[in-house]
Short mmCIF file of C-alpha atoms in Angstrom, two decimals:
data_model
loop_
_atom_site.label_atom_id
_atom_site.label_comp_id
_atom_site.label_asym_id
_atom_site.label_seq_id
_atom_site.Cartn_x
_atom_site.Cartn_y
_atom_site.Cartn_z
CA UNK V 251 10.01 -14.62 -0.48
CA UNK V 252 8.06 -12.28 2.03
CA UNK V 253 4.60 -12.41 2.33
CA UNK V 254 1.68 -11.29 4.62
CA UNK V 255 -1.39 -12.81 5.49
CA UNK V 256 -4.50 -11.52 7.12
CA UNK V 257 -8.05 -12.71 8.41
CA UNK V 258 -10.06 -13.28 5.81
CA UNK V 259 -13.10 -10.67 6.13
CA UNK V 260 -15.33 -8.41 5.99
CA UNK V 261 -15.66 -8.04 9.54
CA UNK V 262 -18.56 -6.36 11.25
CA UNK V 263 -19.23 -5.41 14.37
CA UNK V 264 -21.23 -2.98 17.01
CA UNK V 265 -19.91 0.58 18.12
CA UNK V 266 -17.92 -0.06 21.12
CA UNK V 267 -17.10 -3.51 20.81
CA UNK V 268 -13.30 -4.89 20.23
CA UNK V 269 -11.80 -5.33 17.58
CA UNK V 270 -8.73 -7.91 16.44
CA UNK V 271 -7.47 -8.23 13.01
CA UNK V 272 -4.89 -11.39 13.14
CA UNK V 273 -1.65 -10.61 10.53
CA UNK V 274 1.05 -13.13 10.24
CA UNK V 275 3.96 -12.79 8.33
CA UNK V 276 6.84 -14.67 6.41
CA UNK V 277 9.82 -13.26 5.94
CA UNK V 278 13.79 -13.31 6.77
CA UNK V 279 15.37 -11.41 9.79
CA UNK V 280 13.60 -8.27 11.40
CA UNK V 281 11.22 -7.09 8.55
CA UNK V 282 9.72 -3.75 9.56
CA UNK V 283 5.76 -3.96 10.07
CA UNK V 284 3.23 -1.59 9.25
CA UNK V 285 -0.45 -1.22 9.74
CA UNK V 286 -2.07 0.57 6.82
CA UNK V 287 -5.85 2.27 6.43
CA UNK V 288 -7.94 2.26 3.36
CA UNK V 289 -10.93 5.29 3.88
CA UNK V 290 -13.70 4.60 1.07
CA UNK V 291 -12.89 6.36 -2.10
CA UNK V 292 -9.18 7.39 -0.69
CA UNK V 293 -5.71 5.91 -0.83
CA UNK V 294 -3.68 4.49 1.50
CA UNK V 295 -2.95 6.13 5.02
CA UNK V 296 -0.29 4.77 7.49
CA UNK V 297 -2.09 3.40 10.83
CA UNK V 298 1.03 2.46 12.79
CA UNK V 299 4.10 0.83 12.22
CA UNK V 300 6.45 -1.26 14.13
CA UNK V 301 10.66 -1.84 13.31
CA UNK V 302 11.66 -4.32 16.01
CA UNK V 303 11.02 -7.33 18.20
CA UNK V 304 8.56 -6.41 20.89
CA UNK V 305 7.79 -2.89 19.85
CA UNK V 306 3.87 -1.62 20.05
CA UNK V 307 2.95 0.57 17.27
CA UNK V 308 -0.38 2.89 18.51
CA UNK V 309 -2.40 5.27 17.10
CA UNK V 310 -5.99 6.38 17.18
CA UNK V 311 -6.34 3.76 20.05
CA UNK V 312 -5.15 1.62 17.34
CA UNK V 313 -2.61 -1.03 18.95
CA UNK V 314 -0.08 -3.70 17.50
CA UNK V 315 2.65 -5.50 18.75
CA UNK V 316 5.87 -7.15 17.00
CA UNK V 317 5.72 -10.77 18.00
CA UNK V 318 9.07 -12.65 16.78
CA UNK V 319 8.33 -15.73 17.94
CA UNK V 320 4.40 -16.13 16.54
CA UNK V 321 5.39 -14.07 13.54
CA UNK V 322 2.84 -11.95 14.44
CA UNK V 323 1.47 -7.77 14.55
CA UNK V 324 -2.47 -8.08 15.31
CA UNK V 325 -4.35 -5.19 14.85
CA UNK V 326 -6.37 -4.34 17.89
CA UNK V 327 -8.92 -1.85 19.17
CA UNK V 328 -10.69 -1.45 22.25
CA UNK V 329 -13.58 0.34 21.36
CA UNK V 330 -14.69 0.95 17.97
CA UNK V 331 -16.28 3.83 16.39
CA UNK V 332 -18.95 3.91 13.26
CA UNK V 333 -15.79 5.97 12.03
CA UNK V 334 -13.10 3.37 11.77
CA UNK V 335 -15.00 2.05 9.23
CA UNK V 336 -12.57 0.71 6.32
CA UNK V 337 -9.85 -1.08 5.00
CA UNK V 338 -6.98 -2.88 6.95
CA UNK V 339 -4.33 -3.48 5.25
CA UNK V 340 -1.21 -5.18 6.90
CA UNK V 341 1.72 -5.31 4.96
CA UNK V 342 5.85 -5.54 6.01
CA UNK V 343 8.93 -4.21 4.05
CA UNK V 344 12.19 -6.45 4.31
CA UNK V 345 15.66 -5.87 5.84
CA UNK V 346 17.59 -6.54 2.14
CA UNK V 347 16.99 -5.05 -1.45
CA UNK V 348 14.00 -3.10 -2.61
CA UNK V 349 11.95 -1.09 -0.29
CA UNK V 350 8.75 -1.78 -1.58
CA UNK V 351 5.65 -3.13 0.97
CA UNK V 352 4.29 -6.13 0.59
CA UNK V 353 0.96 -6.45 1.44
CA UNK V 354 -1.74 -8.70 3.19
CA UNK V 355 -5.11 -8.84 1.27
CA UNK V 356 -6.75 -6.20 3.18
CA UNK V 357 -9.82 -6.84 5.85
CA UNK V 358 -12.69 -4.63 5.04
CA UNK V 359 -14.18 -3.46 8.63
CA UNK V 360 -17.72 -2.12 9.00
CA UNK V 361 -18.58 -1.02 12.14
CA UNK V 362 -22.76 -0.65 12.97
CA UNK V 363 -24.26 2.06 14.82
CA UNK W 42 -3.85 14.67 2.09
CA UNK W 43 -0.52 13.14 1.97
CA UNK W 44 0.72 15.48 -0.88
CA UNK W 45 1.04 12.86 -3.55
CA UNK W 46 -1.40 13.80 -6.82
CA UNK W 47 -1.93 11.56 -9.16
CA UNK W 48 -4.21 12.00 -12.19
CA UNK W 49 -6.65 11.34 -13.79
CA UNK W 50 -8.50 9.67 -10.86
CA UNK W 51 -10.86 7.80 -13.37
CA UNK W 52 -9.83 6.21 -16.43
CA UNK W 53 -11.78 4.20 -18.93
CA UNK W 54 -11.08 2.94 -21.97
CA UNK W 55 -11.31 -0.10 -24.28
CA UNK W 56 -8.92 -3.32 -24.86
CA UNK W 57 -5.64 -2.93 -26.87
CA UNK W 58 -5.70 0.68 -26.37
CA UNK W 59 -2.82 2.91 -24.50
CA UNK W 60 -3.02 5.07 -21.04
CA UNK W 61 -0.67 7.39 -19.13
CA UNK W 62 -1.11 7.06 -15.29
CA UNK W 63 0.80 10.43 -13.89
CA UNK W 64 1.65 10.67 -10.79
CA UNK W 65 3.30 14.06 -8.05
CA UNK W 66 4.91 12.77 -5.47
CA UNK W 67 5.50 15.21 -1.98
CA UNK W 68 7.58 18.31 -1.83
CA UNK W 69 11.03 16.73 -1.79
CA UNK W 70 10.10 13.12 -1.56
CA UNK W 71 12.82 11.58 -4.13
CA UNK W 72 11.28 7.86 -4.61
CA UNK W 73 8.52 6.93 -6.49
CA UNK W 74 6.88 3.54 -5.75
CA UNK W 75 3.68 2.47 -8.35
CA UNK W 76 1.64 -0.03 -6.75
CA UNK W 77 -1.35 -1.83 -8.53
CA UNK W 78 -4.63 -3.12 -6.36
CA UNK W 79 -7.17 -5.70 -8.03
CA UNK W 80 -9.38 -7.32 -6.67
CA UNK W 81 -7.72 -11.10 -7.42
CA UNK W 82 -4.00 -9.83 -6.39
CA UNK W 83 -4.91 -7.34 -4.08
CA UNK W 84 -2.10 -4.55 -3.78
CA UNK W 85 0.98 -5.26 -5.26
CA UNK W 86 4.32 -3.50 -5.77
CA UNK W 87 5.26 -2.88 -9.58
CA UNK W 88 7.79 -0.62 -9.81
CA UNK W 89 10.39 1.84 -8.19
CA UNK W 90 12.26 5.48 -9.05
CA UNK W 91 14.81 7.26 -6.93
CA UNK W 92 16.11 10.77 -8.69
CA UNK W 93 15.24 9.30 -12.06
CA UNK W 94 16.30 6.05 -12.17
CA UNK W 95 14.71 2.94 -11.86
CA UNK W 96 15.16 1.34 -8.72
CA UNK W 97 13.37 -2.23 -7.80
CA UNK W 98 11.27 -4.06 -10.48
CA UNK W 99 8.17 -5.65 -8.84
CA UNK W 100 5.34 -7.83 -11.21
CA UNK W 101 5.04 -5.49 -13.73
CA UNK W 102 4.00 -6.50 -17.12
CA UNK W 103 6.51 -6.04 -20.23
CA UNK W 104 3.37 -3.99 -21.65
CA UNK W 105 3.93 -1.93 -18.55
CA UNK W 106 6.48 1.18 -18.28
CA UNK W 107 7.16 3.62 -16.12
CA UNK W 108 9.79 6.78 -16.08
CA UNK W 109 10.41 9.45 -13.69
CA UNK W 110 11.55 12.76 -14.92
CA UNK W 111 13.58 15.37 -14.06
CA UNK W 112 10.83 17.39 -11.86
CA UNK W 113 10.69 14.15 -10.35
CA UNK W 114 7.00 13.24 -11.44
CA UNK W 115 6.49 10.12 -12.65
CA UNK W 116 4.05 8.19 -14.95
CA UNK W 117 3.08 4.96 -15.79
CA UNK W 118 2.57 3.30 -19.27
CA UNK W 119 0.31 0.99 -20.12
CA UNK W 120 -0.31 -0.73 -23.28
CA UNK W 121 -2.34 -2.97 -25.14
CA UNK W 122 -4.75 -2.78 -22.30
CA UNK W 123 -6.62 -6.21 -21.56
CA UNK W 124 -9.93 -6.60 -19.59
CA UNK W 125 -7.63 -7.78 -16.35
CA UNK W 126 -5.72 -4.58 -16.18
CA UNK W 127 -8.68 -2.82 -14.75
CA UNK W 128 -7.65 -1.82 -11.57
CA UNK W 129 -6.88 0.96 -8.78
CA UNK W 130 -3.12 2.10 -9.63
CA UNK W 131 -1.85 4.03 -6.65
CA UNK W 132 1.78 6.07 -6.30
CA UNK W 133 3.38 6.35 -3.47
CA UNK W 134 6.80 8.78 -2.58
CA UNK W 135 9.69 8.81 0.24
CA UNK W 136 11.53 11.07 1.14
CA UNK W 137 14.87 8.50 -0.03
CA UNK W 138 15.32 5.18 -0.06
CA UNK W 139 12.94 3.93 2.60
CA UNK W 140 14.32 1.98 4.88
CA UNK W 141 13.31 0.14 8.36
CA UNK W 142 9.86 2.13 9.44
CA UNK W 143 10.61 5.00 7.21
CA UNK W 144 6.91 5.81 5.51
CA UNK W 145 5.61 5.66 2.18
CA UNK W 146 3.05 8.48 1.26
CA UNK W 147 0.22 7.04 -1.04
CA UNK W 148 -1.63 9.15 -3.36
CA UNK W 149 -5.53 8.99 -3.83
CA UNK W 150 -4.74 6.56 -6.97
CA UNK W 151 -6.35 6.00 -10.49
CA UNK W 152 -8.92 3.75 -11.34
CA UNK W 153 -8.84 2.15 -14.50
CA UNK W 154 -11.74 0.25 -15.95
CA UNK W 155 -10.89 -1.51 -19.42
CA UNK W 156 -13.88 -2.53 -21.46
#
């Protein structure tokens, strides 16, 4: 079946440095791929999304790109903020049946002053 | 806010007992999806409505239930609550039947804490 993996975290890093969060996926044909973000105490917000081969998602300065042939949509960020502090979640919905999200296991992200 | 209320947004209670999970989903958002996020499984899909009817079964538990009614609110049923069901239970709506990049809208979700 589909299924989603992420870098294992938590990740932490300085304000202003960059930031990757690797996200590989399984799953048959052109699976849509999303970026979802998990504010403390909140639910789920979308990031970014992607729905074909080669496509960037961006938002918030927020990047990822639809890699076919790796299997791929890394998270990245030029420049964090103390304010992207969170949850990543990854996650991809398939081309056949339900429409439910599967998700990656998340990748906490604090970011230090 | 993404317009999806769900209540109560804290829940405790004790093992072999009974809870409602309710859940609002946006202004003409017709699809209901209940998701369920521990911290060994991590977020997973349990269950699906669109206009009522059930739609897509994910790993829900038989002590597990869910309807959606008329007004299009939906809750979820749990029973016989064990210590493993604690949990954040989250609801998320579409506006159909999402397909390709169309969005799912989550809702702040419940947290359930079984004793």
């Amino acid at each position: 079946g589909n299924s989603v993996t992420q870098m294992e975290g938590p990740v932490t890093l300085s304000e202003e440095a960059f930031l990757t969060i690797n996200c590989t996926y399984t799953a048959t044909g052109y699976p849509s791929l999303f970026w979802y973000v998990q504010y403390p105490g909140e639910g789920l917000q979308l990031l970014l999304k992607a729905t074909k081969a080669d496509d960037k998602g961006s938002n918030k300065g927020f990047e990822a790109t639809y890699r076919k042939e790796t299997t791929s949509f890394h998270l990245e960020k030029g420049s964090v903020q103390v304010s992207d502090s969170a949850v990543y979640f990854c996650a991809l919905r398939g081309i056949q049946g339900a429409q439910k999200l599967v998700f990656g296991q998340g990748t906490r992200l604090t970011i230090n002053p | 806010d993404s317009g999806v209320t769900q209540t109560p947004k804290h829940l405790i209670t004790a093992t072999g007992q009974r809870v409602t999970l309710r859940c609002s989903p946006r202004s003409g958002d017709l699809s209901v999806y209940w998701y369920q996020q521990s911290l060994d499984q991590g977020l997973q899909f349990l269950i699906q409505y669109y206009n009522g009817e059930e739609r897509a079964k994910g790993n829900i538990l038989e002590r597990f239930s869910a309807q959606q009614f008329p007004d299009l609110h939906s809750e979820l049923n749990l029973s016989s609550l064990e210590l493993g069901d604690s949990a954040l239970y989250f609801c998320a709506s579409s506006v159909a039947l999402s397909r390709g990049g169309d969005e799912q809208f989550f809702g702040p979700g419940t947290r359930l804490t079984v004793l």
